[in-house]
Amino acid sequence: MPRKPVVGGNWKCNPKTLEEATKLLAEWKNYPSFDRRKIDVFACPMLPHLMKVKVPMERLGVSVCAQNCSKTGEGAFTGEVSCAQLRDSRVNWTMVGHSERRTKYGETDEDVAAKVEQALAAGLKVVLAIGELLEEREAGKTNEINERMLKPVIAKVKAEDWGKIVIAYEPVWAIGTGKVATPDQAEETQAAIRAFMAKAVSEEVAEKVRIQYGGSVTPDNCAELIKKPNIDGFLVGGASLKSSFMEIVAKSIPPIPLKKPKFSKLEDLDPSKKGFNVMVKCTKAAVQADGADGVYEAQVGDSTGVCTISFRNKELADLCKVGDSLRIQNSAVRMVKGFIRLSIDKWSAFKPADEPHSFEVNSKNDVSSTEYELVES
């Protein structure tokens, strides 16, 4: 089953004022809304703004995410915010292990693992940031560093809880530098992360865990990156402070897969069916229906029977010439006074078939002549 994309914006210690944050959300609102069933989106405001922007952010379909959390519970821990306190504030996500926390504030791999444990215990979802420094990449230690950062977390997390964790791979040398790993570089590293998870946890967990790429992601480069099979979304830094962050979200949503339509037979008509597709021949030309102004009816058939079709577009009447081969897609099955009809509306495709149909029409079985009574199931 495909992994659901996840895109996050890390605002870091930005913007300076609440007014600027509110203005940014107003700019995001100008973009088309996205389908929350197809993508998860979160943003990480700084703590003083978090509760102020939470509601307007959630109205846009964006979850608020804390930038950090405490590795301890409540108590005499000045400056800390516990995971339980975040949860009590209806904040459902927290990030841990960002490279700036590790390199500037001395957080260790064990500290990060403790925070993950606290967050999961409080019922939070976790964005777990990992990634190598430039000198570590140049020394060929990228995979070694990522595995080192993951091992303490793996030791504390149950296999079933990895569904609550998003791994954010951020090559530190690409964060805020304008440099970005090529799609192949990012894919190679994230494939290695997934392979390590398969070995260290299980293949099932590795297949399901989502891995973001972070590091100078922009609307210009995200479309190529998201095509890679092991890149499940992005953790975006500076670009998330721009209105165009929503372009990254839009470009991360998988396109609707195209598939060839499946065609049924008229004997399969059922009032409960939706989007009925059928190949038919016209057996009775279109005429205006009695007592229904602007409605036309014709009869079509295939090897299993014949059926009445109805439509309001007069131009379609010209297609309904006896003997012509037709292709009907996404028609609606209607009950009219107890009798089945195929309704051709604006959502339907009604056009000549690509080539003449070779079947003989079974005119003895008139599907639309049988009266039905709808009963409650």
mmCIF file of C-alpha atoms in Angstrom:
data_model
loop_
_atom_site.group_PDB
_atom_site.id
_atom_site.type_symbol
_atom_site.label_atom_id
_atom_site.label_comp_id
_atom_site.label_asym_id
_atom_site.label_seq_id
_atom_site.Cartn_x
_atom_site.Cartn_y
_atom_site.Cartn_z
ATOM 1 C CA MET A 1 0.000 0.000 0.000
ATOM 2 C CA PRO A 2 1.466 3.419 -0.925
ATOM 3 C CA ARG A 3 2.686 5.532 1.969
ATOM 4 C CA LYS A 4 0.736 8.733 2.550
ATOM 5 C CA PRO A 5 2.904 11.806 1.802
ATOM 6 C CA VAL A 6 3.733 14.116 4.695
ATOM 7 C CA VAL A 7 4.985 17.681 4.352
ATOM 8 C CA GLY A 8 6.053 19.846 7.267
ATOM 9 C CA GLY A 9 7.227 23.392 7.673
ATOM 10 C CA ASN A 10 9.810 24.244 10.350
ATOM 11 C CA TRP A 11 9.541 27.963 11.108
ATOM 12 C CA LYS A 12 12.448 27.829 13.598
ATOM 13 C CA CYS A 13 12.765 31.140 15.503
ATOM 14 C CA ASN A 14 10.628 32.967 12.926
ATOM 15 C CA PRO A 15 8.798 35.157 12.182
ATOM 16 C CA LYS A 16 9.555 38.022 14.538
ATOM 17 C CA THR A 17 5.940 38.996 15.243
ATOM 18 C CA LEU A 18 2.594 37.285 15.597
ATOM 19 C CA GLU A 19 1.251 39.715 13.014
ATOM 20 C CA GLU A 20 3.698 38.337 10.445
ATOM 21 C CA ALA A 21 2.691 34.772 11.286
ATOM 22 C CA THR A 22 -0.991 35.609 10.886
ATOM 23 C CA LYS A 23 -0.305 37.332 7.575
ATOM 24 C CA LEU A 24 1.499 34.242 6.292
ATOM 25 C CA LEU A 25 -1.495 32.038 7.101
ATOM 26 C CA ALA A 26 -3.743 34.494 5.254
ATOM 27 C CA GLU A 27 -1.492 34.090 2.220
ATOM 28 C CA TRP A 28 -1.665 30.292 2.501
ATOM 29 C CA LYS A 29 -5.444 30.590 2.492
ATOM 30 C CA ASN A 30 -5.315 32.054 -1.028
ATOM 31 C CA TYR A 31 -4.141 28.711 -2.383
ATOM 32 C CA PRO A 32 -6.584 25.917 -3.285
ATOM 33 C CA SER A 33 -7.388 23.621 -0.382
ATOM 34 C CA PHE A 34 -5.843 20.160 -0.416
ATOM 35 C CA ASP A 35 -7.384 16.757 0.245
ATOM 36 C CA ARG A 36 -6.365 15.766 3.784
ATOM 37 C CA ARG A 37 -7.041 12.135 2.945
ATOM 38 C CA LYS A 38 -4.156 12.206 0.478
ATOM 39 C CA ILE A 39 -1.483 14.093 2.421
ATOM 40 C CA ASP A 40 -0.555 15.053 5.993
ATOM 41 C CA VAL A 41 0.672 18.608 6.483
ATOM 42 C CA PHE A 42 2.085 20.175 9.636
ATOM 43 C CA ALA A 43 3.937 23.343 10.547
ATOM 44 C CA CYS A 44 6.162 24.155 13.520
ATOM 45 C CA PRO A 45 5.634 27.702 14.839
ATOM 46 C CA MET A 46 7.825 28.956 17.653
ATOM 47 C CA LEU A 47 6.300 28.362 21.068
ATOM 48 C CA PRO A 48 4.934 31.878 21.838
ATOM 49 C CA HIS A 49 2.963 31.792 18.570
ATOM 50 C CA LEU A 50 1.919 28.164 18.645
ATOM 51 C CA MET A 51 -1.410 28.430 20.454
ATOM 52 C CA LYS A 52 -2.287 31.689 18.676
ATOM 53 C CA VAL A 53 -1.936 30.222 15.178
ATOM 54 C CA LYS A 54 -3.236 26.743 16.011
ATOM 55 C CA VAL A 55 -6.894 27.293 15.117
ATOM 56 C CA PRO A 56 -6.411 29.258 11.865
ATOM 57 C CA MET A 57 -3.732 26.774 10.834
ATOM 58 C CA GLU A 58 -5.984 23.783 11.469
ATOM 59 C CA ARG A 59 -8.765 25.409 9.448
ATOM 60 C CA LEU A 60 -6.388 25.190 6.495
ATOM 61 C CA GLY A 61 -5.849 21.498 7.142
ATOM 62 C CA VAL A 62 -2.400 22.041 8.655
ATOM 63 C CA SER A 63 -1.567 20.468 12.033
ATOM 64 C CA VAL A 64 0.536 22.410 14.511
ATOM 65 C CA CYS A 65 3.747 20.740 15.587
ATOM 66 C CA ALA A 66 6.025 21.737 18.446
ATOM 67 C CA GLN A 67 9.645 22.321 17.468
ATOM 68 C CA ASN A 68 10.923 20.532 20.536
ATOM 69 C CA CYS A 69 9.826 18.865 23.764
ATOM 70 C CA SER A 70 11.305 17.932 27.101
ATOM 71 C CA LYS A 71 12.948 14.584 27.799
ATOM 72 C CA THR A 72 11.484 14.826 31.299
ATOM 73 C CA GLY A 73 7.992 15.082 32.697
ATOM 74 C CA GLU A 74 6.581 17.981 34.694
ATOM 75 C CA GLY A 75 8.489 19.377 37.621
ATOM 76 C CA ALA A 76 11.472 21.578 38.451
ATOM 77 C CA PHE A 77 12.719 21.866 34.864
ATOM 78 C CA THR A 78 12.893 25.585 34.091
ATOM 79 C CA GLY A 79 12.309 26.436 30.456
ATOM 80 C CA GLU A 80 11.027 22.979 29.530
ATOM 81 C CA VAL A 81 7.648 21.961 28.090
ATOM 82 C CA SER A 82 6.619 18.382 28.700
ATOM 83 C CA CYS A 83 4.968 16.163 26.117
ATOM 84 C CA ALA A 84 1.944 15.718 28.354
ATOM 85 C CA GLN A 85 1.545 19.513 28.503
ATOM 86 C CA LEU A 86 1.656 19.688 24.695
ATOM 87 C CA ARG A 87 -0.957 16.974 24.470
ATOM 88 C CA ASP A 88 -3.128 18.747 27.037
ATOM 89 C CA SER A 89 -2.942 21.845 24.806
ATOM 90 C CA ARG A 90 -4.298 19.783 21.891
ATOM 91 C CA VAL A 91 -0.950 19.828 20.122
ATOM 92 C CA ASN A 92 -0.642 16.419 18.472
ATOM 93 C CA TRP A 93 2.825 16.563 16.891
ATOM 94 C CA THR A 94 6.318 17.346 18.078
ATOM 95 C CA MET A 95 9.670 17.413 16.336
ATOM 96 C CA VAL A 96 12.756 16.030 18.034
ATOM 97 C CA GLY A 97 16.416 15.772 17.156
ATOM 98 C CA HIS A 98 16.743 18.650 14.719
ATOM 99 C CA SER A 99 20.381 19.233 13.786
ATOM 100 C CA GLU A 100 20.310 22.690 15.376
ATOM 101 C CA ARG A 101 19.278 21.126 18.700
ATOM 102 C CA ARG A 102 22.043 18.564 18.373
ATOM 103 C CA THR A 103 24.882 20.856 17.202
ATOM 104 C CA LYS A 104 24.032 24.138 18.981
ATOM 105 C CA TYR A 105 22.498 22.900 22.218
ATOM 106 C CA GLY A 106 24.368 19.658 22.756
ATOM 107 C CA GLU A 107 21.484 17.204 22.513
ATOM 108 C CA THR A 108 22.800 13.652 22.285
ATOM 109 C CA ASP A 109 21.325 10.671 20.454
ATOM 110 C CA GLU A 110 20.229 9.350 23.860
ATOM 111 C CA ASP A 111 18.516 12.669 24.690
ATOM 112 C CA VAL A 112 16.598 12.452 21.420
ATOM 113 C CA ALA A 113 15.586 8.855 22.104
ATOM 114 C CA ALA A 114 14.314 9.864 25.559
ATOM 115 C CA LYS A 115 12.207 12.615 23.981
ATOM 116 C CA VAL A 116 10.725 10.170 21.474
ATOM 117 C CA GLU A 117 9.819 7.861 24.350
ATOM 118 C CA GLN A 118 8.165 10.713 26.290
ATOM 119 C CA ALA A 119 6.253 11.896 23.203
ATOM 120 C CA LEU A 120 4.862 8.470 22.350
ATOM 121 C CA ALA A 121 3.860 7.885 25.970
ATOM 122 C CA ALA A 122 1.891 11.164 25.868
ATOM 123 C CA GLY A 123 0.127 10.153 22.638
ATOM 124 C CA LEU A 124 2.000 12.536 20.345
ATOM 125 C CA LYS A 125 3.136 11.918 16.799
ATOM 126 C CA VAL A 126 6.858 12.433 16.323
ATOM 127 C CA VAL A 127 9.012 13.939 13.582
ATOM 128 C CA LEU A 128 12.434 12.417 14.202
ATOM 129 C CA ALA A 129 15.179 14.428 12.482
ATOM 130 C CA ILE A 130 18.459 12.765 11.546
ATOM 131 C CA GLY A 131 21.266 13.664 9.148
ATOM 132 C CA GLU A 132 24.992 14.084 8.625
ATOM 133 C CA LEU A 133 27.358 17.062 8.597
ATOM 134 C CA LEU A 134 29.297 18.005 5.463
ATOM 135 C CA GLU A 135 32.553 16.538 6.749
ATOM 136 C CA GLU A 136 30.761 13.295 7.604
ATOM 137 C CA ARG A 137 29.362 13.024 4.102
ATOM 138 C CA GLU A 138 32.740 13.769 2.551
ATOM 139 C CA ALA A 139 34.245 11.040 4.755
ATOM 140 C CA GLY A 140 31.650 8.566 3.448
ATOM 141 C CA LYS A 141 29.966 8.234 6.848
ATOM 142 C CA THR A 142 26.404 9.247 5.898
ATOM 143 C CA ASN A 143 24.815 5.846 6.538
ATOM 144 C CA GLU A 144 26.908 5.278 9.644
ATOM 145 C CA ILE A 145 25.732 8.577 11.169
ATOM 146 C CA ASN A 146 22.074 7.956 10.363
ATOM 147 C CA GLU A 147 22.213 4.470 11.842
ATOM 148 C CA ARG A 148 23.949 5.779 14.953
ATOM 149 C CA MET A 149 21.150 8.313 15.482
ATOM 150 C CA LEU A 150 18.425 5.722 14.931
ATOM 151 C CA LYS A 151 19.762 2.942 17.173
ATOM 152 C CA PRO A 152 18.917 4.543 20.567
ATOM 153 C CA VAL A 153 15.410 5.336 19.310
ATOM 154 C CA ILE A 154 14.877 1.819 17.994
ATOM 155 C CA ALA A 155 15.843 0.482 21.420
ATOM 156 C CA LYS A 156 13.006 2.453 23.062
ATOM 157 C CA VAL A 157 10.210 2.192 20.465
ATOM 158 C CA LYS A 158 7.860 -0.774 20.069
ATOM 159 C CA ALA A 159 7.429 -2.009 16.509
ATOM 160 C CA GLU A 160 3.751 -1.051 16.492
ATOM 161 C CA ASP A 161 4.573 2.563 17.440
ATOM 162 C CA TRP A 162 6.627 3.341 14.331
ATOM 163 C CA GLY A 163 3.412 4.281 12.576
ATOM 164 C CA LYS A 164 3.367 7.365 14.843
ATOM 165 C CA ILE A 165 6.880 8.418 13.817
ATOM 166 C CA VAL A 166 8.024 10.235 10.683
ATOM 167 C CA ILE A 167 11.773 10.101 10.028
ATOM 168 C CA ALA A 168 13.040 13.395 8.610
ATOM 169 C CA TYR A 169 16.375 12.943 6.871
ATOM 170 C CA GLU A 170 18.109 16.329 6.683
ATOM 171 C CA PRO A 171 21.661 16.487 5.367
ATOM 172 C CA VAL A 172 22.963 19.275 7.586
ATOM 173 C CA TRP A 173 25.148 20.645 4.795
ATOM 174 C CA ALA A 174 21.998 21.346 2.755
ATOM 175 C CA ILE A 175 19.937 23.106 5.441
ATOM 176 C CA GLY A 176 19.525 26.780 4.614
ATOM 177 C CA THR A 177 22.559 26.767 2.328
ATOM 178 C CA GLY A 178 20.775 26.695 -0.990
ATOM 179 C CA LYS A 179 22.563 23.423 -1.661
ATOM 180 C CA VAL A 180 20.321 20.442 -2.146
ATOM 181 C CA ALA A 181 21.046 16.777 -2.520
ATOM 182 C CA THR A 182 20.241 15.570 -6.008
ATOM 183 C CA PRO A 183 17.148 13.355 -6.237
ATOM 184 C CA ASP A 184 19.451 10.355 -6.701
ATOM 185 C CA GLN A 185 21.573 11.282 -3.664
ATOM 186 C CA ALA A 186 18.509 11.737 -1.474
ATOM 187 C CA GLU A 187 16.958 8.516 -2.753
ATOM 188 C CA GLU A 188 20.139 6.527 -2.161
ATOM 189 C CA THR A 189 20.384 7.708 1.448
ATOM 190 C CA GLN A 190 16.719 7.245 2.243
ATOM 191 C CA ALA A 191 16.724 3.791 0.687
ATOM 192 C CA ALA A 192 19.644 2.967 3.002
ATOM 193 C CA ILE A 193 17.649 4.254 5.990
ATOM 194 C CA ARG A 194 14.728 2.032 5.031
ATOM 195 C CA ALA A 195 17.035 -0.948 4.563
ATOM 196 C CA PHE A 196 18.504 -0.356 8.023
ATOM 197 C CA MET A 197 15.008 -0.187 9.532
ATOM 198 C CA ALA A 198 14.186 -3.517 7.879
ATOM 199 C CA LYS A 199 17.266 -5.086 9.447
ATOM 200 C CA ALA A 200 17.022 -3.424 12.861
ATOM 201 C CA VAL A 201 13.231 -3.545 13.346
ATOM 202 C CA SER A 202 11.327 -5.449 10.655
ATOM 203 C CA GLU A 203 10.585 -5.390 6.948
ATOM 204 C CA GLU A 204 6.949 -4.547 7.711
ATOM 205 C CA VAL A 205 7.908 -1.473 9.746
ATOM 206 C CA ALA A 206 10.480 -0.420 7.140
ATOM 207 C CA GLU A 207 7.915 -0.612 4.378
ATOM 208 C CA LYS A 208 5.370 1.481 6.275
ATOM 209 C CA VAL A 209 7.519 4.132 7.999
ATOM 210 C CA ARG A 210 7.495 7.492 6.245
ATOM 211 C CA ILE A 211 10.801 9.207 5.504
ATOM 212 C CA GLN A 212 10.895 12.907 4.653
ATOM 213 C CA TYR A 213 13.701 14.718 2.892
ATOM 214 C CA GLY A 214 14.770 18.118 4.245
ATOM 215 C CA GLY A 215 17.395 20.553 3.071
ATOM 216 C CA SER A 216 16.697 23.604 0.898
ATOM 217 C CA VAL A 217 13.456 22.154 -0.478
ATOM 218 C CA THR A 218 11.617 24.615 -2.746
ATOM 219 C CA PRO A 219 8.652 24.586 -5.132
ATOM 220 C CA ASP A 220 11.204 24.298 -7.950
ATOM 221 C CA ASN A 221 12.927 21.090 -6.821
ATOM 222 C CA CYS A 222 10.253 19.231 -4.853
ATOM 223 C CA ALA A 223 8.445 17.725 -7.857
ATOM 224 C CA GLU A 224 11.512 15.766 -8.956
ATOM 225 C CA LEU A 225 12.383 14.701 -5.412
ATOM 226 C CA ILE A 226 8.912 13.363 -4.589
ATOM 227 C CA LYS A 227 9.049 11.009 -7.582
ATOM 228 C CA LYS A 228 11.658 8.902 -5.818
ATOM 229 C CA PRO A 229 10.189 5.782 -4.184
ATOM 230 C CA ASN A 230 11.785 6.299 -0.755
ATOM 231 C CA ILE A 231 10.997 10.024 -0.426
ATOM 232 C CA ASP A 232 7.617 10.310 1.277
ATOM 233 C CA GLY A 233 7.502 14.076 1.684
ATOM 234 C CA PHE A 234 9.512 16.999 2.961
ATOM 235 C CA LEU A 235 10.561 18.887 6.067
ATOM 236 C CA VAL A 236 10.796 22.423 4.732
ATOM 237 C CA GLY A 237 12.719 25.240 6.390
ATOM 238 C CA GLY A 238 12.925 28.751 4.961
ATOM 239 C CA ALA A 239 10.502 28.017 2.130
ATOM 240 C CA SER A 240 7.762 27.269 4.688
ATOM 241 C CA LEU A 241 7.805 30.953 5.690
ATOM 242 C CA LYS A 242 6.571 31.888 2.232
ATOM 243 C CA SER A 243 3.130 31.622 0.716
ATOM 244 C CA SER A 244 4.570 29.264 -1.895
ATOM 245 C CA PHE A 245 4.912 26.564 0.794
ATOM 246 C CA MET A 246 1.461 25.541 -0.383
ATOM 247 C CA GLU A 247 2.916 24.870 -3.836
ATOM 248 C CA ILE A 248 5.225 22.312 -2.248
ATOM 249 C CA VAL A 249 2.212 20.721 -0.569
ATOM 250 C CA ALA A 250 0.303 20.585 -3.867
ATOM 251 C CA LYS A 251 3.245 19.094 -5.765
ATOM 252 C CA SER A 252 3.692 16.398 -3.110
ATOM 253 C CA ILE A 253 0.198 14.973 -3.556
ATOM 254 C CA PRO A 254 0.315 11.878 -5.779
ATOM 255 C CA PRO A 255 -1.519 12.260 -9.087
ATOM 256 C CA ILE A 256 -4.719 10.330 -9.573
ATOM 257 C CA PRO A 257 -3.720 7.125 -11.369
ATOM 258 C CA LEU A 258 -5.241 6.699 -14.793
ATOM 259 C CA LYS A 259 -6.777 3.371 -15.674
ATOM 260 C CA LYS A 260 -8.716 2.000 -18.573
ATOM 261 C CA PRO A 261 -12.480 1.902 -18.000
ATOM 262 C CA LYS A 262 -14.156 -1.446 -17.439
ATOM 263 C CA PHE A 263 -17.302 -1.955 -19.490
ATOM 264 C CA SER A 264 -20.297 -3.932 -18.253
ATOM 265 C CA LYS A 265 -23.314 -5.515 -19.908
ATOM 266 C CA LEU A 266 -26.857 -4.154 -19.803
ATOM 267 C CA GLU A 267 -28.064 -7.250 -17.969
ATOM 268 C CA ASP A 268 -25.901 -6.061 -15.052
ATOM 269 C CA LEU A 269 -27.842 -2.815 -14.595
ATOM 270 C CA ASP A 270 -28.732 -2.191 -10.976
ATOM 271 C CA PRO A 271 -30.199 0.948 -9.323
ATOM 272 C CA SER A 272 -27.398 0.849 -6.758
ATOM 273 C CA LYS A 273 -24.661 1.069 -9.397
ATOM 274 C CA LYS A 274 -22.770 4.303 -10.023
ATOM 275 C CA GLY A 275 -20.671 5.281 -13.006
ATOM 276 C CA PHE A 276 -22.018 2.601 -15.365
ATOM 277 C CA ASN A 277 -19.943 1.979 -18.523
ATOM 278 C CA VAL A 278 -21.312 0.071 -21.497
ATOM 279 C CA MET A 279 -20.730 -0.496 -25.238
ATOM 280 C CA VAL A 280 -24.038 -0.440 -27.146
ATOM 281 C CA LYS A 281 -25.784 -0.003 -30.467
ATOM 282 C CA CYS A 282 -28.648 2.420 -30.954
ATOM 283 C CA THR A 283 -31.901 0.491 -31.485
ATOM 284 C CA LYS A 284 -34.399 3.399 -31.343
ATOM 285 C CA ALA A 285 -33.608 6.971 -32.348
ATOM 286 C CA ALA A 286 -33.873 9.789 -29.809
ATOM 287 C CA VAL A 287 -37.234 11.508 -29.377
ATOM 288 C CA GLN A 288 -38.474 14.070 -26.898
ATOM 289 C CA ALA A 289 -39.906 12.351 -23.838
ATOM 290 C CA ASP A 290 -43.627 12.738 -23.142
ATOM 291 C CA GLY A 291 -44.384 15.157 -20.348
ATOM 292 C CA ALA A 292 -40.756 16.064 -19.727
ATOM 293 C CA ASP A 293 -39.766 19.302 -21.393
ATOM 294 C CA GLY A 294 -36.219 19.249 -22.734
ATOM 295 C CA VAL A 295 -35.657 15.552 -21.961
ATOM 296 C CA TYR A 296 -34.858 13.134 -24.785
ATOM 297 C CA GLU A 297 -35.078 9.355 -24.754
ATOM 298 C CA ALA A 298 -33.562 6.691 -26.974
ATOM 299 C CA GLN A 299 -33.043 2.958 -26.791
ATOM 300 C CA VAL A 300 -29.711 1.193 -26.913
ATOM 301 C CA GLY A 301 -28.742 -2.452 -26.690
ATOM 302 C CA ASP A 302 -25.993 -5.034 -26.473
ATOM 303 C CA SER A 303 -25.844 -8.823 -26.635
ATOM 304 C CA THR A 304 -27.647 -9.138 -23.287
ATOM 305 C CA GLY A 305 -30.579 -6.775 -23.744
ATOM 306 C CA VAL A 306 -31.870 -3.284 -24.499
ATOM 307 C CA CYS A 307 -32.382 -0.268 -22.255
ATOM 308 C CA THR A 308 -33.846 3.234 -22.398
ATOM 309 C CA ILE A 309 -31.418 6.129 -22.023
ATOM 310 C CA SER A 310 -32.339 9.737 -21.256
ATOM 311 C CA PHE A 311 -30.488 13.038 -21.591
ATOM 312 C CA ARG A 312 -31.096 16.774 -21.876
ATOM 313 C CA ASN A 313 -28.472 17.690 -24.458
ATOM 314 C CA LYS A 314 -30.191 17.971 -27.826
ATOM 315 C CA GLU A 315 -26.851 17.557 -29.600
ATOM 316 C CA LEU A 316 -26.652 13.993 -28.297
ATOM 317 C CA ALA A 317 -29.833 13.169 -30.202
ATOM 318 C CA ASP A 318 -27.821 13.382 -33.429
ATOM 319 C CA LEU A 319 -25.622 10.521 -32.190
ATOM 320 C CA CYS A 320 -28.604 8.245 -31.624
ATOM 321 C CA LYS A 321 -29.136 6.874 -35.102
ATOM 322 C CA VAL A 322 -30.394 3.328 -35.358
ATOM 323 C CA GLY A 323 -27.557 0.889 -35.864
ATOM 324 C CA ASP A 324 -24.785 3.232 -34.759
ATOM 325 C CA SER A 325 -22.186 1.869 -32.326
ATOM 326 C CA LEU A 326 -21.865 3.949 -29.156
ATOM 327 C CA ARG A 327 -19.623 4.154 -26.090
ATOM 328 C CA ILE A 328 -21.214 5.281 -22.797
ATOM 329 C CA GLN A 329 -19.112 6.000 -19.707
ATOM 330 C CA ASN A 330 -19.998 7.122 -16.184
ATOM 331 C CA SER A 331 -23.736 7.108 -16.808
ATOM 332 C CA ALA A 332 -26.107 7.126 -13.850
ATOM 333 C CA VAL A 333 -28.621 4.328 -13.251
ATOM 334 C CA ARG A 334 -31.969 5.908 -12.380
ATOM 335 C CA MET A 335 -35.355 4.623 -11.329
ATOM 336 C CA VAL A 336 -38.211 6.447 -13.066
ATOM 337 C CA LYS A 337 -41.627 5.412 -11.750
ATOM 338 C CA GLY A 338 -40.244 1.985 -10.964
ATOM 339 C CA PHE A 339 -38.432 1.457 -14.262
ATOM 340 C CA ILE A 340 -34.672 1.519 -14.839
ATOM 341 C CA ARG A 341 -33.142 4.147 -17.116
ATOM 342 C CA LEU A 342 -29.592 5.114 -17.981
ATOM 343 C CA SER A 343 -29.184 8.839 -17.436
ATOM 344 C CA ILE A 344 -26.556 10.716 -19.451
ATOM 345 C CA ASP A 345 -25.600 13.869 -17.520
ATOM 346 C CA LYS A 346 -22.744 16.383 -17.581
ATOM 347 C CA TRP A 347 -20.453 13.865 -15.880
ATOM 348 C CA SER A 348 -21.031 11.222 -18.543
ATOM 349 C CA ALA A 349 -19.129 10.497 -21.754
ATOM 350 C CA PHE A 350 -21.411 9.636 -24.686
ATOM 351 C CA LYS A 351 -19.786 9.283 -28.082
ATOM 352 C CA PRO A 352 -19.400 7.026 -31.132
ATOM 353 C CA ALA A 353 -17.399 3.849 -30.491
ATOM 354 C CA ASP A 354 -13.871 3.671 -31.850
ATOM 355 C CA GLU A 355 -14.987 0.896 -34.204
ATOM 356 C CA PRO A 356 -18.332 -0.766 -35.048
ATOM 357 C CA HIS A 357 -19.532 -3.351 -32.545
ATOM 358 C CA SER A 358 -19.744 -6.892 -33.919
ATOM 359 C CA PHE A 359 -22.376 -8.238 -31.504
ATOM 360 C CA GLU A 360 -26.051 -8.820 -32.308
ATOM 361 C CA VAL A 361 -28.455 -6.921 -30.070
ATOM 362 C CA ASN A 362 -30.726 -9.064 -27.881
ATOM 363 C CA SER A 363 -33.918 -7.072 -28.276
ATOM 364 C CA LYS A 364 -36.013 -9.697 -26.428
ATOM 365 C CA ASN A 365 -34.682 -8.634 -23.036
ATOM 366 C CA ASP A 366 -35.854 -5.058 -22.419
ATOM 367 C CA VAL A 367 -34.221 -4.151 -19.131
ATOM 368 C CA SER A 368 -36.299 -0.976 -18.899
ATOM 369 C CA SER A 369 -39.646 -2.773 -19.239
ATOM 370 C CA THR A 370 -39.405 -4.557 -15.893
ATOM 371 C CA GLU A 371 -40.988 -2.690 -12.989
ATOM 372 C CA TYR A 372 -39.140 -2.701 -9.675
ATOM 373 C CA GLU A 373 -40.162 -1.746 -6.186
ATOM 374 C CA LEU A 374 -37.486 -0.232 -3.986
ATOM 375 C CA VAL A 375 -37.532 -1.694 -0.505
ATOM 376 C CA GLU A 376 -35.447 -0.954 2.547
ATOM 377 C CA SER A 377 -32.664 -3.470 3.134
#
